[in-house]
Tab-separated table of C-alpha atoms and ligand atoms in Angstrom:
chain	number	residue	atom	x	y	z
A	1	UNK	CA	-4.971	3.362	58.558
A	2	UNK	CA	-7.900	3.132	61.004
A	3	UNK	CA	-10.045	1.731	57.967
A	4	UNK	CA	-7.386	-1.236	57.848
A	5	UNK	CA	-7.542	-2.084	61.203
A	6	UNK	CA	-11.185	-2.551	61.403
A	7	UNK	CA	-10.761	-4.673	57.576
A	8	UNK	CA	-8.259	-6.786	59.260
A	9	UNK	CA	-10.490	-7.355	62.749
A	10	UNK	CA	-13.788	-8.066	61.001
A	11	UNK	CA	-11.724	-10.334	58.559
A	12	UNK	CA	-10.173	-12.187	61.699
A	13	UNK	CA	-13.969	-12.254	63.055
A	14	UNK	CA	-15.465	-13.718	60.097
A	15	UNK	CA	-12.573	-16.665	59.616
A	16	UNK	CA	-13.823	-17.929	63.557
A	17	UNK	CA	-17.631	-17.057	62.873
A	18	UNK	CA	-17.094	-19.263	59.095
A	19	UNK	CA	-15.759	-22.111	61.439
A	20	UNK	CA	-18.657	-21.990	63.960
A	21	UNK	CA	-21.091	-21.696	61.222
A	22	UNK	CA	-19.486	-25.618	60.064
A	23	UNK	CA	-20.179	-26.713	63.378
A	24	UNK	CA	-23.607	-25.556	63.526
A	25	UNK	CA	-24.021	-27.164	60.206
A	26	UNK	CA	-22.687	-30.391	61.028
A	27	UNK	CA	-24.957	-30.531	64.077
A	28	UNK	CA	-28.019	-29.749	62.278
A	29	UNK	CA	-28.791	-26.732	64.759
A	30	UNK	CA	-30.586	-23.461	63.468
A	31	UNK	CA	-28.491	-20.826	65.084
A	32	UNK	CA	-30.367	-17.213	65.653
A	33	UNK	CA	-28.088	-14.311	67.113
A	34	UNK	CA	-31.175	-12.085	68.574
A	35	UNK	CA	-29.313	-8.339	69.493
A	36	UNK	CA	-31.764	-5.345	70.773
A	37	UNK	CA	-30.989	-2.220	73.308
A	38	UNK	CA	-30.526	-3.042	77.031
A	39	UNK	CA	-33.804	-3.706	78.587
A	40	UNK	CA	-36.165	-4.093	75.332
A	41	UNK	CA	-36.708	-8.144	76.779
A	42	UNK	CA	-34.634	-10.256	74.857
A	43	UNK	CA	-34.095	-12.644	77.700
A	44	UNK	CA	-37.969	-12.737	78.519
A	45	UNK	CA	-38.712	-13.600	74.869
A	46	UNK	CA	-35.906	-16.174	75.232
A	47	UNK	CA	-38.192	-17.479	78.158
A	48	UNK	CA	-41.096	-17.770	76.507
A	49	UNK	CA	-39.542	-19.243	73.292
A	50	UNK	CA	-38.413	-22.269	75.658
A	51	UNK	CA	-41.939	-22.715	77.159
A	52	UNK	CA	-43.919	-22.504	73.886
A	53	UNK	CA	-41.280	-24.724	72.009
A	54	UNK	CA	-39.225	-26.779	74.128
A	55	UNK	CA	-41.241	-29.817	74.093
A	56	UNK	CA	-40.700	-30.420	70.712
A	57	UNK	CA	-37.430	-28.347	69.681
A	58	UNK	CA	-33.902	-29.009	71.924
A	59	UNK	CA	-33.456	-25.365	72.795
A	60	UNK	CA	-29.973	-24.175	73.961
A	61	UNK	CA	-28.948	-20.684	75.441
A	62	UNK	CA	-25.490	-18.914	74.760
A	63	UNK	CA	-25.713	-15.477	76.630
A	64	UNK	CA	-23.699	-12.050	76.176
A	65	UNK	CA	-23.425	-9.759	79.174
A	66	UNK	CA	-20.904	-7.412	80.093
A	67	UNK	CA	-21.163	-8.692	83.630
A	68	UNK	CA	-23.183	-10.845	85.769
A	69	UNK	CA	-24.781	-14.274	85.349
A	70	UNK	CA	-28.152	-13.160	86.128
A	71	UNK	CA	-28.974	-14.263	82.685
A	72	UNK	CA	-27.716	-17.053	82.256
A	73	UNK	CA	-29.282	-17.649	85.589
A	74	UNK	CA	-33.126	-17.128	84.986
A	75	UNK	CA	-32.448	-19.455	81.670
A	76	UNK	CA	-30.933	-22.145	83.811
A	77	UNK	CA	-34.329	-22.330	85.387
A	78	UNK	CA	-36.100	-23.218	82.628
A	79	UNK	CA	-33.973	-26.066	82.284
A	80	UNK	CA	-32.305	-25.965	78.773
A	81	UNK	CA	-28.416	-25.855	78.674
A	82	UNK	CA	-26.713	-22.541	79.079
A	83	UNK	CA	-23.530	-21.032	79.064
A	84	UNK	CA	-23.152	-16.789	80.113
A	85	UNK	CA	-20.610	-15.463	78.295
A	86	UNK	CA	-18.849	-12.178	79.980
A	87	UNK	CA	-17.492	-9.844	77.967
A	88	UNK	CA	-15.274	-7.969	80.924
A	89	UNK	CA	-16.654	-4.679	78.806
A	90	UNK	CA	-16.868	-5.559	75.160
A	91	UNK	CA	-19.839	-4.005	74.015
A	92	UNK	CA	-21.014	-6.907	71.489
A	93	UNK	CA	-20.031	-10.765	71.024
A	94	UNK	CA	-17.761	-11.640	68.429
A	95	UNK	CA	-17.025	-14.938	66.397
A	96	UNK	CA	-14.265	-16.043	69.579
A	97	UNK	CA	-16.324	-15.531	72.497
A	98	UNK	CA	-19.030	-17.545	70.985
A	99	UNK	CA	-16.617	-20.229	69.868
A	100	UNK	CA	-15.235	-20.482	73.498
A	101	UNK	CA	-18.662	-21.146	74.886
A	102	UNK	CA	-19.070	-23.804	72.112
A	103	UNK	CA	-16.931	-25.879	74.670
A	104	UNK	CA	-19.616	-25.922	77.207
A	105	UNK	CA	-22.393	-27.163	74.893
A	106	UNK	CA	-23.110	-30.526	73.230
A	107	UNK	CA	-24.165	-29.010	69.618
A	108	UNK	CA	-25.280	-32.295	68.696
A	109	UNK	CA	-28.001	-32.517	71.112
A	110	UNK	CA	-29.822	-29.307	70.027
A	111	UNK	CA	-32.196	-28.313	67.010
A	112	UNK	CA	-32.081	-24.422	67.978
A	113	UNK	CA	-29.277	-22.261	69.283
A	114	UNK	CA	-30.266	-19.052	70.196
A	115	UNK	CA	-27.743	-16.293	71.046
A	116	UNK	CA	-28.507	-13.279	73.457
A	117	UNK	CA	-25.899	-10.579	72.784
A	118	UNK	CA	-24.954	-7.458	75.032
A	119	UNK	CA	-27.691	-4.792	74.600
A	120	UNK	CA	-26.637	-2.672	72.246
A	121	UNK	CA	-28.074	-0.897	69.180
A	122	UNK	CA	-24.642	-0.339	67.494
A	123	UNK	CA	-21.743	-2.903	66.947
A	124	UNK	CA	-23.745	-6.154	68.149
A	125	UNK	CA	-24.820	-5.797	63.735
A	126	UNK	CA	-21.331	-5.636	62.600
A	127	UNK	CA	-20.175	-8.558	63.753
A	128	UNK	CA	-20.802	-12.635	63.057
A	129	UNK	CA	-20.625	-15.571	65.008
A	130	UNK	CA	-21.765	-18.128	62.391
A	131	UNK	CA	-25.347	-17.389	63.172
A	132	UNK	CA	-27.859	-18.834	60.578
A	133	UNK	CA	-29.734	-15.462	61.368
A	134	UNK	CA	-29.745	-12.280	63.271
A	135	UNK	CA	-33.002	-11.142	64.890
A	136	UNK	CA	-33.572	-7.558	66.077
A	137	UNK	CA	-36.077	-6.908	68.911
A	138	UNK	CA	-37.308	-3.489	69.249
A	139	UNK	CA	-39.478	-2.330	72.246
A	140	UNK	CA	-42.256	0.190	72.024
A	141	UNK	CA	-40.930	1.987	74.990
A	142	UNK	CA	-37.970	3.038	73.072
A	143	UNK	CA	-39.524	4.956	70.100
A	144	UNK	CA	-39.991	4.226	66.512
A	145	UNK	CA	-37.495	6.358	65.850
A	146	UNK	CA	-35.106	3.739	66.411
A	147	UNK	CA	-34.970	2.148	62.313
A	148	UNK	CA	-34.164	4.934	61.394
A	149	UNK	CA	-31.406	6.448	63.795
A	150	UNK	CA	-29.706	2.301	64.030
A	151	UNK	CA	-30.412	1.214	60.560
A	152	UNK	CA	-27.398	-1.357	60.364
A	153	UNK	CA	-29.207	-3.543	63.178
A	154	UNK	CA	-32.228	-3.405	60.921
A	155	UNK	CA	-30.770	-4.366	57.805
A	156	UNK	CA	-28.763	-7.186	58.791
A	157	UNK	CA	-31.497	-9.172	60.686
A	158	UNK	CA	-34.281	-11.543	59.108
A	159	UNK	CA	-36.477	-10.847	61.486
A	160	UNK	CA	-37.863	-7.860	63.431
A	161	UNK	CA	-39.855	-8.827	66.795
A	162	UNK	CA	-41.309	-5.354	68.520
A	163	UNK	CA	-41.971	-6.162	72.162
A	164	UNK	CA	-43.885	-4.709	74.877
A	165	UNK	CA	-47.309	-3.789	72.830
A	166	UNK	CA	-49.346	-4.200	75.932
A	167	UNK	CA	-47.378	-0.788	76.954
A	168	UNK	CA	-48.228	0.805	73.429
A	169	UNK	CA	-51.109	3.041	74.125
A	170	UNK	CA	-49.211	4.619	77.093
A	171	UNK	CA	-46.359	5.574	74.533
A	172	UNK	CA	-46.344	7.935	71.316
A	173	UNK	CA	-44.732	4.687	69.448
A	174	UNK	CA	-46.371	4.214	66.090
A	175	UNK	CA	-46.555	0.777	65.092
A	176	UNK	CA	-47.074	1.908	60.927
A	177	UNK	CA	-43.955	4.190	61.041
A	178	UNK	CA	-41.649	1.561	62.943
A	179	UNK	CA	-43.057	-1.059	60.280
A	180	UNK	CA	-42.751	1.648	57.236
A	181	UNK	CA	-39.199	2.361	58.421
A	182	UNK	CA	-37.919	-0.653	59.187
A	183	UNK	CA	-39.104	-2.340	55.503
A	184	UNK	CA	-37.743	1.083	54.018
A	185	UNK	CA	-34.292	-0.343	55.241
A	186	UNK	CA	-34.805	-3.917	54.597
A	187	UNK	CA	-38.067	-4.858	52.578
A	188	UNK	CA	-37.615	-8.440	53.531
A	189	UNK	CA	-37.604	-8.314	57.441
A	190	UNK	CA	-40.461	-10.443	59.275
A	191	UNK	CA	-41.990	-8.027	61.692
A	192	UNK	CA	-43.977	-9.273	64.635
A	193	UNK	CA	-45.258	-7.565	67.193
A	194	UNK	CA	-45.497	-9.282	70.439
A	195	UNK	CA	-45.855	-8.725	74.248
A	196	UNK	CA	-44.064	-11.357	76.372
A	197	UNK	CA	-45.816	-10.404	79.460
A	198	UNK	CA	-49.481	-11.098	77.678
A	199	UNK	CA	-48.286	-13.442	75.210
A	200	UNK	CA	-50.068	-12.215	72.682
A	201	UNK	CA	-48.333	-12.022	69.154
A	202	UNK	CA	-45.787	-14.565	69.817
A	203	UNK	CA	-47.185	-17.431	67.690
A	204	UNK	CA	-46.468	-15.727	64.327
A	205	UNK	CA	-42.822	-15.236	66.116
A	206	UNK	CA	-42.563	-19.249	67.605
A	207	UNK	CA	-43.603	-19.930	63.160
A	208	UNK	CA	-40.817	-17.978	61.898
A	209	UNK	CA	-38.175	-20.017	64.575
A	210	UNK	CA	-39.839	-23.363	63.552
A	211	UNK	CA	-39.363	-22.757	60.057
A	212	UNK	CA	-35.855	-22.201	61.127
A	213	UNK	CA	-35.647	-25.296	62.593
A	214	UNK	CA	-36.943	-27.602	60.183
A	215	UNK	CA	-34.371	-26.174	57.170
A	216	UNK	CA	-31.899	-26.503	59.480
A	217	UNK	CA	-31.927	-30.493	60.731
B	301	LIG	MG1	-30.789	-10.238	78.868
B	302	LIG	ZN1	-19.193	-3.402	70.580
């Protein structure tokens, strides 16, 4: 019985995401739906995605929190439209809360659409919100034993961005392991290490979301 349930709510969730997905489509706007744990620095790599392409790519913001519009808040600054989504305690964002916040942004005046869902390693993977992509970032400080332990999140993202390398050598994380792991469970994922408080890595990263871009308009 519980099995039907959760059939007939990721059914529901996929019928709203399918309809999104159109839109995005029709607007010509490569949609990424980037999910990591609390605090690994998806909204920093957000922020430095805007500086390093927003002279050249319309970048808009959709962002997931559970409370607060502290998010949506530090993107605002950077000048790009944004729109915080609150989740009143839903650990993930599904197909209808993105839809909702489709009402606050002019699709057609964007080339990239990226969304920031609640931090969480779990659920945020099972469910779509017409995303062109899903994009897992993984920070050193949490362990490489994370692949392994969440290995939905892994396989059902194109790309795999492991953040905070300038912290590496002060951590036992081991940057062949979390790369053997993560392939082990999805041999196609793009893996870049970065560090958005050095910079360094991110243009192999800022390549992948051009790509993106370009097949998308
Ligand atoms: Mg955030
Ligand atoms: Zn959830």
């Amino acid at each position: 019985m519980k099995v039907k349930v959760l059939a007939d709510i990721l059914g529901a969730n996929d019928r709203v995401a399918g309809e999104n997905r159109r839109l995005f489509r029709d607007n010509g706007v490569f949609v990424i739906n980037l999910m990591s744990a609390p605090g690994a620095g998806k909204t920093s790599l957000i922020e430095k995605t805007i500086q390093a392409l927003g002279d050249t790519c319309r970048v808009g913001v959709i962002e997931g929190d559970i409370a607060t519009a502290a998010d949506a808040e530090r993107i605002g600054r950077t000048g790009v439209p944004v729109v915080q989504i609150n989740t009143g305690g839903a650990c993930h964002l599904d197909g209808n809360m993105v839809r909702a916040a489709l009402g606050e942004m002019d699709l057609s005046a964007l080339d990239l659409l990226i969304v920031e869902n609640v931090g969480n390693l779990v659920c945020p993977a099972e469910f779509n919100v017409g995303e062109d992509k899903k994009v897992m970032l993984l920070s050193v400080a949490e362990g490489d034993d994370k692949p392994l332990k969440y290995p939905l999140m892994f396989r059902e993202s194109s790309a795999l961005v492991i953040n905070k390398t300038d912290l590496v050598e002060h951590t036992d994380f081991d940057m062949e392991k979390a790369r053997r792991d993560s392939l082990s469970i999805n041999p196609s994922l793009s893996i870049y290490p970065v560090s958005c408080r050095t910079g360094d890595g991110l243009g192999g990263w800022f390549g992948w979301l051009k790509e993106g871009v370009a097949g998308a308009s």
